[in-house]
Coordinates of C-alpha atoms in Angstrom, one line a residue:
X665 CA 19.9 -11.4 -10.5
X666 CA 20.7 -11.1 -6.9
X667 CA 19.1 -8.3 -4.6
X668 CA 20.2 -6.6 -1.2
X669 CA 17.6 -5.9 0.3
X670 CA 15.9 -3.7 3.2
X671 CA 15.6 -4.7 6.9
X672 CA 13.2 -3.0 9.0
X673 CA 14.2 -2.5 12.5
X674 CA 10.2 -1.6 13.8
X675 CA 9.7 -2.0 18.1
X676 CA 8.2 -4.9 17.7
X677 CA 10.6 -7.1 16.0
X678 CA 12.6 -9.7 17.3
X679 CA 15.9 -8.5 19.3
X680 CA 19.6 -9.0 17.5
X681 CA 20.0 -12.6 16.4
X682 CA 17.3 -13.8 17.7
X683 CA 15.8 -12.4 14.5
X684 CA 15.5 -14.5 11.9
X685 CA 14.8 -12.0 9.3
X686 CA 18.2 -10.3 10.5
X687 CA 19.5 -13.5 10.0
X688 CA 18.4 -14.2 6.6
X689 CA 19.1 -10.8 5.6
X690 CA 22.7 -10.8 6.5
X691 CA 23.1 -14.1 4.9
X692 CA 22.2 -12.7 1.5
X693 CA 24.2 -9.5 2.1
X694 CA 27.3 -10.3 4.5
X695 CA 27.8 -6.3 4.8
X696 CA 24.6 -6.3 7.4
X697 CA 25.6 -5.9 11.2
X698 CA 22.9 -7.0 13.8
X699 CA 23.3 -5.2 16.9
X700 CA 22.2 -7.0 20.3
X701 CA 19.7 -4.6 21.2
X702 CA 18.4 -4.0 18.1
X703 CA 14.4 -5.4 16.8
X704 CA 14.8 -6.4 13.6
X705 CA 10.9 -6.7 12.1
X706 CA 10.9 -7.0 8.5
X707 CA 12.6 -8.1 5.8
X708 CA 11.5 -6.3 2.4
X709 CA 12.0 -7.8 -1.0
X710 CA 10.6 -5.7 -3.6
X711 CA 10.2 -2.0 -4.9
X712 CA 8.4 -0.2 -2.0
X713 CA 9.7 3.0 -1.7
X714 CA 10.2 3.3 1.4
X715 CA 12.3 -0.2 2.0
X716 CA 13.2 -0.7 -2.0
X717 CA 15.5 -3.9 -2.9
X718 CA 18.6 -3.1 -5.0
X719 CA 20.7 -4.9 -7.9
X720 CA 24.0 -6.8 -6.2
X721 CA 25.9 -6.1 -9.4
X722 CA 25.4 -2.9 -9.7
X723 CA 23.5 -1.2 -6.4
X724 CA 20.8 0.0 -8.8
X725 CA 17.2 0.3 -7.5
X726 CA 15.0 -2.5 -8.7
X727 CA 12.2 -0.1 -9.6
X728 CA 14.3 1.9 -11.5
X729 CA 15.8 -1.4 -13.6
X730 CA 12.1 -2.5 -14.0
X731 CA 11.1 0.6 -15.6
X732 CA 13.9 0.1 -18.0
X733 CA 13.7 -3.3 -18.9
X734 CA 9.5 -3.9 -18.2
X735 CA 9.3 -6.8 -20.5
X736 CA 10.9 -8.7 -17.4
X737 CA 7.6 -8.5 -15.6
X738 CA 5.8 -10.5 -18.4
X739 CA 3.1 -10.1 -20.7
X740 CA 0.2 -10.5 -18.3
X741 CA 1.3 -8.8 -15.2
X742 CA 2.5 -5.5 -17.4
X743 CA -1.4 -6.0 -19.0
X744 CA -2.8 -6.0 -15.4
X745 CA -1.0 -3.8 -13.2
X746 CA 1.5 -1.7 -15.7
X747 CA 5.2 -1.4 -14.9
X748 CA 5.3 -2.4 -11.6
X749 CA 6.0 -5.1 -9.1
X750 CA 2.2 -5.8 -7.9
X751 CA 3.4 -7.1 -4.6
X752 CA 5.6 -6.7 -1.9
X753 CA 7.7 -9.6 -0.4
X754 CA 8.9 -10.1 3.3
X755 CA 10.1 -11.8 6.2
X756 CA 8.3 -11.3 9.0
X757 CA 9.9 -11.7 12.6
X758 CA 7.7 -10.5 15.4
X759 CA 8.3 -10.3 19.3
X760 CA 5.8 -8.1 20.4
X761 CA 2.0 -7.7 18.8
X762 CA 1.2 -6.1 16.2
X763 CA -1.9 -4.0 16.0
X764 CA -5.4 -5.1 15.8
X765 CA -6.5 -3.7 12.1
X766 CA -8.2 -4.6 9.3
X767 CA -7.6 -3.7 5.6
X768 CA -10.1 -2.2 3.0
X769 CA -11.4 -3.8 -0.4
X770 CA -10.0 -1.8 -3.7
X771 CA -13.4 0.0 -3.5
X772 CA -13.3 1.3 0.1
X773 CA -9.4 1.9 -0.1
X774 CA -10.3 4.4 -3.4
X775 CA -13.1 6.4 -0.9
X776 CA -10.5 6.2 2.1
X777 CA -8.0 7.9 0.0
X778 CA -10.1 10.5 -1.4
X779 CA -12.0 11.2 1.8
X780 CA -8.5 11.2 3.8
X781 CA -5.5 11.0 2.0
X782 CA -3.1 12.4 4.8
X783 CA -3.9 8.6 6.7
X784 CA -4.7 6.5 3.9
X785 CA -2.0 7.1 1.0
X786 CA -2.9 4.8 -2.0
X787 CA -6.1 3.7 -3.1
X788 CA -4.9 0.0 -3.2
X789 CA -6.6 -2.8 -1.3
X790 CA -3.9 -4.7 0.8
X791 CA -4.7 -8.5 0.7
X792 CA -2.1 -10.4 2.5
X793 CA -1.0 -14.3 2.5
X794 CA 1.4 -15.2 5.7
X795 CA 3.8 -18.7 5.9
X796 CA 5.1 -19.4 9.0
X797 CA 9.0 -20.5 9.1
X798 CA 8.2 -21.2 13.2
X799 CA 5.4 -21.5 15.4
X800 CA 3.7 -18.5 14.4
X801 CA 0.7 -17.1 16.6
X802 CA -2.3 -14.4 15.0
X803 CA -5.3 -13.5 16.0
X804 CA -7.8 -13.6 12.8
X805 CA -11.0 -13.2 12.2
X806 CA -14.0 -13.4 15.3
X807 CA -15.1 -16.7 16.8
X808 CA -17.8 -18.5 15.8
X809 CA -20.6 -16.9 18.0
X810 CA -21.2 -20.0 20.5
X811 CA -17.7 -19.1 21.4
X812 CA -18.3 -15.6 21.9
X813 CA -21.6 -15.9 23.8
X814 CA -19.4 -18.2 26.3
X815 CA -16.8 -15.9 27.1
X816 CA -19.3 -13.3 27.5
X817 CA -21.1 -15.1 30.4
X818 CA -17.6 -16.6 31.7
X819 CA -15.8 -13.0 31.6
X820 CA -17.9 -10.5 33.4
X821 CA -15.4 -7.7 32.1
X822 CA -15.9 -8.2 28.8
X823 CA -19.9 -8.1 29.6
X824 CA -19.7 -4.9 31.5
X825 CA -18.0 -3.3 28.8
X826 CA -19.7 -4.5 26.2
X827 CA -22.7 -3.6 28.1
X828 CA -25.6 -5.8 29.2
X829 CA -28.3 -5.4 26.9
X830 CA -25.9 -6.2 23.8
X831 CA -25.3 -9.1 25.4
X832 CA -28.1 -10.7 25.6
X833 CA -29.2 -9.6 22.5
X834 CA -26.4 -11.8 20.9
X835 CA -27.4 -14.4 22.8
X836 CA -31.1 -14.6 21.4
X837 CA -30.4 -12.8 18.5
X838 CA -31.7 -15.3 14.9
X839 CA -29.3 -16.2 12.2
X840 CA -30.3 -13.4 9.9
X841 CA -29.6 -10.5 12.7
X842 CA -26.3 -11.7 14.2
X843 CA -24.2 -10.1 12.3
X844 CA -25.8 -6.6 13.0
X845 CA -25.9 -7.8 16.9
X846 CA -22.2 -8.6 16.8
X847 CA -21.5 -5.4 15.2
X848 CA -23.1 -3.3 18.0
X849 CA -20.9 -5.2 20.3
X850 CA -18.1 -5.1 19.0
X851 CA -18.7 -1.0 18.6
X852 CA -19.8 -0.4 22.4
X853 CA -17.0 -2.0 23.2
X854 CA -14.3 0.2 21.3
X855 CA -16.0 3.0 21.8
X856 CA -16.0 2.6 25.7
X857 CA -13.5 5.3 27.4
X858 CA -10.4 5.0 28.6
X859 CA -10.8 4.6 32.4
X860 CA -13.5 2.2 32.0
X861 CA -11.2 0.0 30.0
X862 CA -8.2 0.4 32.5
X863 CA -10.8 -0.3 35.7
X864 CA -12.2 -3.6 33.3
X865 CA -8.8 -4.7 32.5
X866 CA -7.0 -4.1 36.3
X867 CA -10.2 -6.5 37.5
X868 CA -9.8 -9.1 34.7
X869 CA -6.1 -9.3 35.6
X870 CA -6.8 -9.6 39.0
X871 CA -8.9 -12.4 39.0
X872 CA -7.2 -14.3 36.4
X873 CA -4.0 -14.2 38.7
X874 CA -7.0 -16.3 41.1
X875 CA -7.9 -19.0 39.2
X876 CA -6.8 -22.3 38.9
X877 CA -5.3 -23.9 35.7
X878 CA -8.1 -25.2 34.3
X879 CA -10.1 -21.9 34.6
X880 CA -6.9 -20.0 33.5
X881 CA -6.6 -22.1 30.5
X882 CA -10.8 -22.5 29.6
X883 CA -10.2 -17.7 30.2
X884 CA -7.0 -17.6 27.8
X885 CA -5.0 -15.8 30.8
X886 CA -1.9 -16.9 29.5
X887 CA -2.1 -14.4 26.3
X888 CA -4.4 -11.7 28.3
X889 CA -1.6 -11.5 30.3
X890 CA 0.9 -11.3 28.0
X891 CA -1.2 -8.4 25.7
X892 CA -2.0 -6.3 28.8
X893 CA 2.0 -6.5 29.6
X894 CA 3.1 -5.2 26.1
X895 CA 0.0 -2.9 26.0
X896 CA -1.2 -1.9 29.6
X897 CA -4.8 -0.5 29.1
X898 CA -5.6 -1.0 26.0
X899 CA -8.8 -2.6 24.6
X900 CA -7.2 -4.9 22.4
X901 CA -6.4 -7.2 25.4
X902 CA -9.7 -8.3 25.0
X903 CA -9.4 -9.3 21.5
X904 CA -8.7 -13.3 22.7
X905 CA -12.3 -13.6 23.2
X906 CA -13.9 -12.4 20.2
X907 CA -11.1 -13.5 17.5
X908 CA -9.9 -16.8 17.0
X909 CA -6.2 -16.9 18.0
X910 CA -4.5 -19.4 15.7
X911 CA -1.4 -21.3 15.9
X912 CA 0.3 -21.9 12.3
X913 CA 3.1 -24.7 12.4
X914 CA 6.2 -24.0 9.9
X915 CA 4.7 -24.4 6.4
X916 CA 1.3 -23.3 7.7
X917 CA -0.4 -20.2 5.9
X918 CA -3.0 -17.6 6.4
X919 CA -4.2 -15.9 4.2
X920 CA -6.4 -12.3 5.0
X921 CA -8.8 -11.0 2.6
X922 CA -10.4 -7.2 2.6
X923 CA -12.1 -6.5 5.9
X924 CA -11.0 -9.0 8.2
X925 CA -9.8 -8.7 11.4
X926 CA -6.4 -9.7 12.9
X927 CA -3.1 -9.3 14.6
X928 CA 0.4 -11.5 14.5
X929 CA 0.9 -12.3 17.8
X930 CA 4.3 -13.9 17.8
X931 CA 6.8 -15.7 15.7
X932 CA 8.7 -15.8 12.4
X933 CA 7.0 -15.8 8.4
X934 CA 6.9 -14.9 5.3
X935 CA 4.2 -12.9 4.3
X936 CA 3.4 -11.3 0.4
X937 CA 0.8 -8.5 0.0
X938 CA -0.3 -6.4 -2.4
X939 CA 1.5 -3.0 -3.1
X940 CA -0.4 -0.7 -0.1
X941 CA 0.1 0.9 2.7
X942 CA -3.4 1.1 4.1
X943 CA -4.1 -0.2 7.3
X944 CA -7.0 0.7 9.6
X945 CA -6.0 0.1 13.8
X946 CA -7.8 0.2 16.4
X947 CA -6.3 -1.9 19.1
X948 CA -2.6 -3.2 20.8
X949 CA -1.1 0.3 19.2
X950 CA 0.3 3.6 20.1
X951 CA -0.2 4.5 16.4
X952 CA -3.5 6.5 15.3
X953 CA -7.0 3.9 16.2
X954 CA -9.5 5.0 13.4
X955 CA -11.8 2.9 15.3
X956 CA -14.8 3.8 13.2
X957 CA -13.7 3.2 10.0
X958 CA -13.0 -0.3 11.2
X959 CA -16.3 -0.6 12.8
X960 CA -17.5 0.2 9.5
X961 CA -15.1 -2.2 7.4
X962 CA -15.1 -5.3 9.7
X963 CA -17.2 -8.2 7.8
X964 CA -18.8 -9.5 11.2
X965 CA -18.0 -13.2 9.9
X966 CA -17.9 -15.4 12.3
X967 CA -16.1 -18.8 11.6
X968 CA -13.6 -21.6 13.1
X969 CA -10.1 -21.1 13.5
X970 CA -9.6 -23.8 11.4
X971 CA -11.1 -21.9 8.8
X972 CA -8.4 -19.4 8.4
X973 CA -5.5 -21.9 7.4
X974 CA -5.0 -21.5 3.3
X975 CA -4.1 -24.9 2.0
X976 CA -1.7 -24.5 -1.4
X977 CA -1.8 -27.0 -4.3
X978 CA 0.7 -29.3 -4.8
X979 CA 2.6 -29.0 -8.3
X980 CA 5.2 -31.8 -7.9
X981 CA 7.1 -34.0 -5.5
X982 CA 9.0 -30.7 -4.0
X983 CA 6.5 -27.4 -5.3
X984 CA 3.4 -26.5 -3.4
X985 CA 1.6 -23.0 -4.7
X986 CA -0.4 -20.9 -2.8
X987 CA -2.8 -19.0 -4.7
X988 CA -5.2 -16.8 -3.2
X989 CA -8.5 -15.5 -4.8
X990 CA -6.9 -11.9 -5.9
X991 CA -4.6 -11.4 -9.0
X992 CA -1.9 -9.3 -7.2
X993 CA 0.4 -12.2 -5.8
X994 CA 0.7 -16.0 -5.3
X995 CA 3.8 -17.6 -2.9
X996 CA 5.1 -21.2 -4.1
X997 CA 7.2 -23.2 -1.6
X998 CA 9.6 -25.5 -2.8
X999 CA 11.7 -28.0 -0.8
X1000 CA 14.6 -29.9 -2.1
X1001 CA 16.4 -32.6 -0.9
X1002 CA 19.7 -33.1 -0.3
X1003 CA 21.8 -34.0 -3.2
X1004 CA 19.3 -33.5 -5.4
X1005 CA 18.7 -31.5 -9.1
X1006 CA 15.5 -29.5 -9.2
X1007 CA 14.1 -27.4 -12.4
X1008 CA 11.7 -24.2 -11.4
X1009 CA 8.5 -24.1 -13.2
X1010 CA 8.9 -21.1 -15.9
X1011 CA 6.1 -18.5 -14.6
X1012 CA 4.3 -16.1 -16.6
X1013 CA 5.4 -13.3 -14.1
X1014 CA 8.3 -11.8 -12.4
X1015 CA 9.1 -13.3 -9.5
X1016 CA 11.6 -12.8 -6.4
X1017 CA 13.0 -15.9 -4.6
X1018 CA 14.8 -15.9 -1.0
X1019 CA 16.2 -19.2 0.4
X1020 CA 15.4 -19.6 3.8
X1021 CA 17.4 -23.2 4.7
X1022 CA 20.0 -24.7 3.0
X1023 CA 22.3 -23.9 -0.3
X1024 CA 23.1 -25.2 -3.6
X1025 CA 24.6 -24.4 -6.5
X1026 CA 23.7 -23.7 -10.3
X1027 CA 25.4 -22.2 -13.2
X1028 CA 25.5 -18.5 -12.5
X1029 CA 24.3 -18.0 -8.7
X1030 CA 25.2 -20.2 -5.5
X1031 CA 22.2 -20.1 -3.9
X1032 CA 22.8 -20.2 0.3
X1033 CA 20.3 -19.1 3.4
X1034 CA 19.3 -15.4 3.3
X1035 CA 20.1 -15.4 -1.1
X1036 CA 17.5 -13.3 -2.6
X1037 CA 17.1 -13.0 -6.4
X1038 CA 14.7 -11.7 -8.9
X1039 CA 13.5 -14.0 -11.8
X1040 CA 12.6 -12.6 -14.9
X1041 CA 8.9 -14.3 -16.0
X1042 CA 8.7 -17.1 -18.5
X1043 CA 12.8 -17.7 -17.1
X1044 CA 14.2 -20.7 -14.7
X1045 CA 16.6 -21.4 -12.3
X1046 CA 18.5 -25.2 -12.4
X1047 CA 20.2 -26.0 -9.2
X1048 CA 21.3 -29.1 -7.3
X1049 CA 21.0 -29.6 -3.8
X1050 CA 24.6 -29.0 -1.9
X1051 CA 24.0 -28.7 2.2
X1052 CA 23.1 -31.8 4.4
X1053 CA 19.6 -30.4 5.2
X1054 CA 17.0 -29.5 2.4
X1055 CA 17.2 -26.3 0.0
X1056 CA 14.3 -24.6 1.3
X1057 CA 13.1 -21.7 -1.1
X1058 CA 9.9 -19.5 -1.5
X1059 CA 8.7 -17.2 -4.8
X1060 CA 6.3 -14.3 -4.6
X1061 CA 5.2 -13.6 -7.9
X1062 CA 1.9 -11.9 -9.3
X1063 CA -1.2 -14.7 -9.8
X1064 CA -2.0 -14.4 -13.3

């Protein structure tokens, strides 16, 4: 069944065509009209309320369809989760940065809920698995510490604010402590007021702008620079040196687990989540900073960049899955060549599909760039290849 689905037009999003999830979402739904000055964020392909995908055929809501028909969803996921979708699909098209937040386990999301649930809505956990269509740009997750204890004797604004004495306790601290060290840090750092940050930041600027090429390159400039311009002031700007910023390369993932820092910088995915709204911020926002309730959440884990890349499993010649360590969602890719027949793997769940490069045809649905369907579980799709460039497709469905 083919869906129309919501576009988000957040500030942050890519302007007009340059948008690729405008772009996908007026090729599945040819009524959509991108306006030049427009941002066009996110693509949403599911049954959120508040962006909820809708029947082609008829215009009916695809919650509403779901809770008439449930045994669509499959055995397993309507055991697991009830009757409901337990994941939320998108395309993901981001000019500007997105916060600096991290998202609580199922545990702390229930307490968050019950303790505040004017801010936190749904005591959900919100896991979340990206795939980047272009060069796609996050920070996630802090540095290994070596990396940290360098920029914090190479950038004397990031000492000052973090404040001597922390610093050189995470230089000395052991093995065993360092996560408690970081975690101080990382608070007196946050915490620091408003002017102090500005008066830090104007002085980092200003002698970034000094240095030579090498030095600008070994101090990250280029993206200090480009954070303070889309968020004059804020703390955040200093996130480059205490998260790893990573570069994923189209097909690249990322996947985020409970309590782990990060912020898309730049660039176009998809991304699948589990059904939630709760998000803690704290930095590169004018939205609410609940900055310690993330001090509280953050793991302190520090790691590699490389690290944070989620490698899937190759099924076949064209599928690759993606399953991440929570039951809530898995993403398979599939690429197609030209000319060429292909059979989908019957899954034990719902799924929904969107075609993000090429078209083909099949029996019942011609399948063409922007096409979004819903599969019923334990159903397939046969289609053969039809455009000079490969069909390539991607299906969120629940990982049970």
């Amino acid at each position: 069944m083919e869906l129309r689905c919501s576009l988000q037009t957040y500030e942050w999003g890519k302007v007009g065509e340059d948008s690729e999830a405008a772009l996908l979402a007026r090729g599945g739904d040819p009524g959509v009209e991108i306006l030049n000055f427009t941002p066009y964020a996110e693509l949403w392909m599911g049954t959120h309320p508040n962006g909820p995908s809708r029947l082609t055929s008829s215009g009916e809501n695809l919650h509403d369809w779901i809770q008439q028909n449930p045994q669509v969803l499959g055995e397993s996921v309507r055991e697991q989760f009830g009757v409901q979708l337990p994941f939320l699909f998108k395309v993901l098209s981001v000019n500007k940065a997105l916060s600096i937040q991290v998202h609580p386990s199922k545990s702390q999301a229930e307490e968050l809920h019950r303790l505040l649930p004017d801010i936190y809505k749904d005591p959900n956990h919100k896991p979340e698995m990206a795939l980047a269509l272009s060069t796609f740009e996050a920070l996630c997750g802090f540095r290994p510490l070596d990396q940290i204890r360098q920029f914090l004797d190479m950038i004397p604004e990031l000492r000052g604010c973090v404040g001597q004495d922390n610093a050189d306790a995470l230089s000395t601290c052991s093995e065993d402590c360092q996560q408690e060290v970081l975690s101080q840090c990382f608070h007196s750092l946050m915490t620091k007021a408003d002017d102090v940050i500005t008066i830090a930041l104007t002085s980092l600027l200003s002698r970034l702008a000094s240095l030579d090429e090498s030095s600008r390159g070994m101090q990250m400039a280029e993206l200090v620079e480009r954070l303070h311009s889309q968020f004059p002031g804020d703390v955040g700007v200093f996130g480059p040196y205490l998260f790893n910023h990573v570069t994923l390369q189209p097909g690249e993932s990322l996947y985020l687990a409970a309590n782990e820092p990060h912020a898309y910088l730049s660039g176009d995915c998809v991304e699948c989540m589990a059904c939630s709204d709760n998000t803690v911020r704290a930095g590169l926002t004018p939205k609410l900073k609940d900055v310690p309730t993330l001090c509280r959440l953050l793991s302190y884990i520090c790691e590699p960049a490389s690290s944070k890349l989620f490698v899937g499993s190759v099924e076949d010649e064209f599928t690759t899955i993606f399953r991440p360590p929570v039951p809530d969602f898995a993403v398979v890719k599939i690429i197609v060549p030209e000319g060429r027949t292909y059979s989908m793997c019957p899954r034990q769940s719902a799924s929904i599909v969107i075609v993000t490069q090429g078209s083909a045809s099949l029996a019942e649905l011609r399948l063409r760039r922007g096409s979004v369907f819903f599969l019923p579980a334990d159903n397939t799709l046969q289609f053969t290849v039809t455009s000079p460039e490969p069909l390539l497709l991607f299906q969120a469905m629940a990982n049970v």
